[in-house]
Amino acid sequence: HADAKLSASGQDLGGEILCGARLGYSGTPNDLLPRGLGSCRYAPGDDARMLLTLSDQAVVEVHPTREGWTARSLLELVA
């Protein structure tokens, strides 16, 4: 048992207190970042590469769903 506990969030650890510049990849193309991290800068062609991957039949499969599907039935389908 400790008398004190040290904790930090990802925003704390990635903020400018510890790092002057930050680079990263979240895999999610959006600008929903804490203000302290600044704005996203996307590399040219990022959107096209994501769409290419998501439409590649070697990566994804199409499974038609039944009418009246539910969140539970989709989870059971992929489980």
PDB file of C-alpha atoms in Angstrom:
ATOM      1  CA  HIS A   1       0.000   0.000   0.000  1.00  0.00           C
ATOM      2  CA  ALA A   2       1.301   3.463  -0.931  1.00  0.00           C
ATOM      3  CA  ASP A   3       0.582   6.736   0.814  1.00  0.00           C
ATOM      4  CA  ALA A   4       0.494   8.605  -2.508  1.00  0.00           C
ATOM      5  CA  LYS A   5      -0.380   7.741  -6.062  1.00  0.00           C
ATOM      6  CA  LEU A   6       0.978   9.320  -9.234  1.00  0.00           C
ATOM      7  CA  SER A   7      -1.333   9.304 -12.243  1.00  0.00           C
ATOM      8  CA  ALA A   8      -1.485  10.996 -15.646  1.00  0.00           C
ATOM      9  CA  SER A   9      -3.647  10.886 -18.735  1.00  0.00           C
ATOM     10  CA  GLY A  10      -2.459  10.451 -22.305  1.00  0.00           C
ATOM     11  CA  GLN A  11      -3.061  14.168 -22.796  1.00  0.00           C
ATOM     12  CA  ASP A  12      -0.822  14.939 -19.805  1.00  0.00           C
ATOM     13  CA  LEU A  13       1.961  12.696 -21.069  1.00  0.00           C
ATOM     14  CA  GLY A  14       1.715  13.958 -24.627  1.00  0.00           C
ATOM     15  CA  GLY A  15       1.345  17.602 -23.731  1.00  0.00           C
ATOM     16  CA  GLU A  16       3.888  20.359 -24.147  1.00  0.00           C
ATOM     17  CA  ILE A  17       5.077  20.080 -20.542  1.00  0.00           C
ATOM     18  CA  LEU A  18       7.068  16.943 -21.455  1.00  0.00           C
ATOM     19  CA  CYS A  19       7.434  17.296 -25.238  1.00  0.00           C
ATOM     20  CA  GLY A  20       7.986  20.288 -27.477  1.00  0.00           C
ATOM     21  CA  ALA A  21       6.774  18.466 -30.588  1.00  0.00           C
ATOM     22  CA  ARG A  22       4.615  15.386 -30.888  1.00  0.00           C
ATOM     23  CA  LEU A  23       4.182  12.936 -33.747  1.00  0.00           C
ATOM     24  CA  GLY A  24       1.705  10.119 -33.765  1.00  0.00           C
ATOM     25  CA  TYR A  25      -0.755   7.984 -35.632  1.00  0.00           C
ATOM     26  CA  SER A  26      -4.175   7.277 -34.202  1.00  0.00           C
ATOM     27  CA  GLY A  27      -5.653   5.498 -37.198  1.00  0.00           C
ATOM     28  CA  THR A  28      -8.690   7.732 -37.001  1.00  0.00           C
ATOM     29  CA  PRO A  29      -8.848  10.584 -39.506  1.00  0.00           C
ATOM     30  CA  ASN A  30     -10.373  13.410 -37.505  1.00  0.00           C
ATOM     31  CA  ASP A  31      -9.433  16.602 -35.712  1.00  0.00           C
ATOM     32  CA  LEU A  32     -10.902  15.657 -32.322  1.00  0.00           C
ATOM     33  CA  LEU A  33      -7.739  16.408 -30.386  1.00  0.00           C
ATOM     34  CA  PRO A  34      -7.159  18.343 -27.181  1.00  0.00           C
ATOM     35  CA  ARG A  35      -6.217  21.970 -27.957  1.00  0.00           C
ATOM     36  CA  GLY A  36      -2.798  21.463 -26.418  1.00  0.00           C
ATOM     37  CA  LEU A  37      -1.905  18.904 -29.091  1.00  0.00           C
ATOM     38  CA  GLY A  38      -2.671  21.286 -31.958  1.00  0.00           C
ATOM     39  CA  SER A  39      -4.380  20.239 -35.181  1.00  0.00           C
ATOM     40  CA  CYS A  40      -3.898  17.114 -37.286  1.00  0.00           C
ATOM     41  CA  ARG A  41      -1.785  17.337 -40.396  1.00  0.00           C
ATOM     42  CA  TYR A  42      -2.619  14.669 -42.913  1.00  0.00           C
ATOM     43  CA  ALA A  43      -0.201  13.306 -45.486  1.00  0.00           C
ATOM     44  CA  PRO A  44      -1.350  13.627 -49.092  1.00  0.00           C
ATOM     45  CA  GLY A  45      -3.233  10.500 -50.154  1.00  0.00           C
ATOM     46  CA  ASP A  46      -4.166   9.302 -46.628  1.00  0.00           C
ATOM     47  CA  ASP A  47      -7.908   9.301 -47.346  1.00  0.00           C
ATOM     48  CA  ALA A  48      -7.417   7.459 -50.640  1.00  0.00           C
ATOM     49  CA  ARG A  49      -5.256   4.771 -48.982  1.00  0.00           C
ATOM     50  CA  MET A  50      -7.865   4.213 -46.255  1.00  0.00           C
ATOM     51  CA  LEU A  51     -10.654   3.881 -48.824  1.00  0.00           C
ATOM     52  CA  LEU A  52      -8.499   1.543 -50.929  1.00  0.00           C
ATOM     53  CA  THR A  53      -7.870  -0.688 -47.897  1.00  0.00           C
ATOM     54  CA  LEU A  54     -11.521  -0.703 -46.821  1.00  0.00           C
ATOM     55  CA  SER A  55     -12.621  -1.700 -50.333  1.00  0.00           C
ATOM     56  CA  ASP A  56      -9.940  -4.378 -50.849  1.00  0.00           C
ATOM     57  CA  GLN A  57     -11.581  -7.834 -50.995  1.00  0.00           C
ATOM     58  CA  ALA A  58      -8.385  -9.346 -49.576  1.00  0.00           C
ATOM     59  CA  VAL A  59      -8.989  -7.288 -46.417  1.00  0.00           C
ATOM     60  CA  VAL A  60     -12.759  -7.117 -45.982  1.00  0.00           C
ATOM     61  CA  GLU A  61     -15.702  -9.396 -46.697  1.00  0.00           C
ATOM     62  CA  VAL A  62     -19.333  -8.538 -47.333  1.00  0.00           C
ATOM     63  CA  HIS A  63     -21.945 -10.476 -45.358  1.00  0.00           C
ATOM     64  CA  PRO A  64     -25.559  -9.556 -46.118  1.00  0.00           C
ATOM     65  CA  THR A  65     -27.673  -9.134 -42.999  1.00  0.00           C
ATOM     66  CA  ARG A  66     -31.239 -10.198 -42.468  1.00  0.00           C
ATOM     67  CA  GLU A  67     -34.027  -7.692 -42.381  1.00  0.00           C
ATOM     68  CA  GLY A  68     -34.661  -6.580 -38.818  1.00  0.00           C
ATOM     69  CA  TRP A  69     -31.045  -7.014 -37.678  1.00  0.00           C
ATOM     70  CA  THR A  70     -30.032  -5.748 -34.241  1.00  0.00           C
ATOM     71  CA  ALA A  71     -26.752  -4.804 -32.643  1.00  0.00           C
ATOM     72  CA  ARG A  72     -26.790  -8.179 -30.838  1.00  0.00           C
ATOM     73  CA  SER A  73     -27.354 -10.124 -34.069  1.00  0.00           C
ATOM     74  CA  LEU A  74     -24.429  -8.315 -35.734  1.00  0.00           C
ATOM     75  CA  LEU A  75     -22.170  -9.088 -32.789  1.00  0.00           C
ATOM     76  CA  GLU A  76     -23.208 -12.737 -32.903  1.00  0.00           C
ATOM     77  CA  LEU A  77     -22.453 -12.792 -36.649  1.00  0.00           C
ATOM     78  CA  VAL A  78     -18.870 -11.593 -36.176  1.00  0.00           C
ATOM     79  CA  ALA A  79     -18.164 -13.461 -32.931  1.00  0.00           C
TER      80      ALA A  79
END
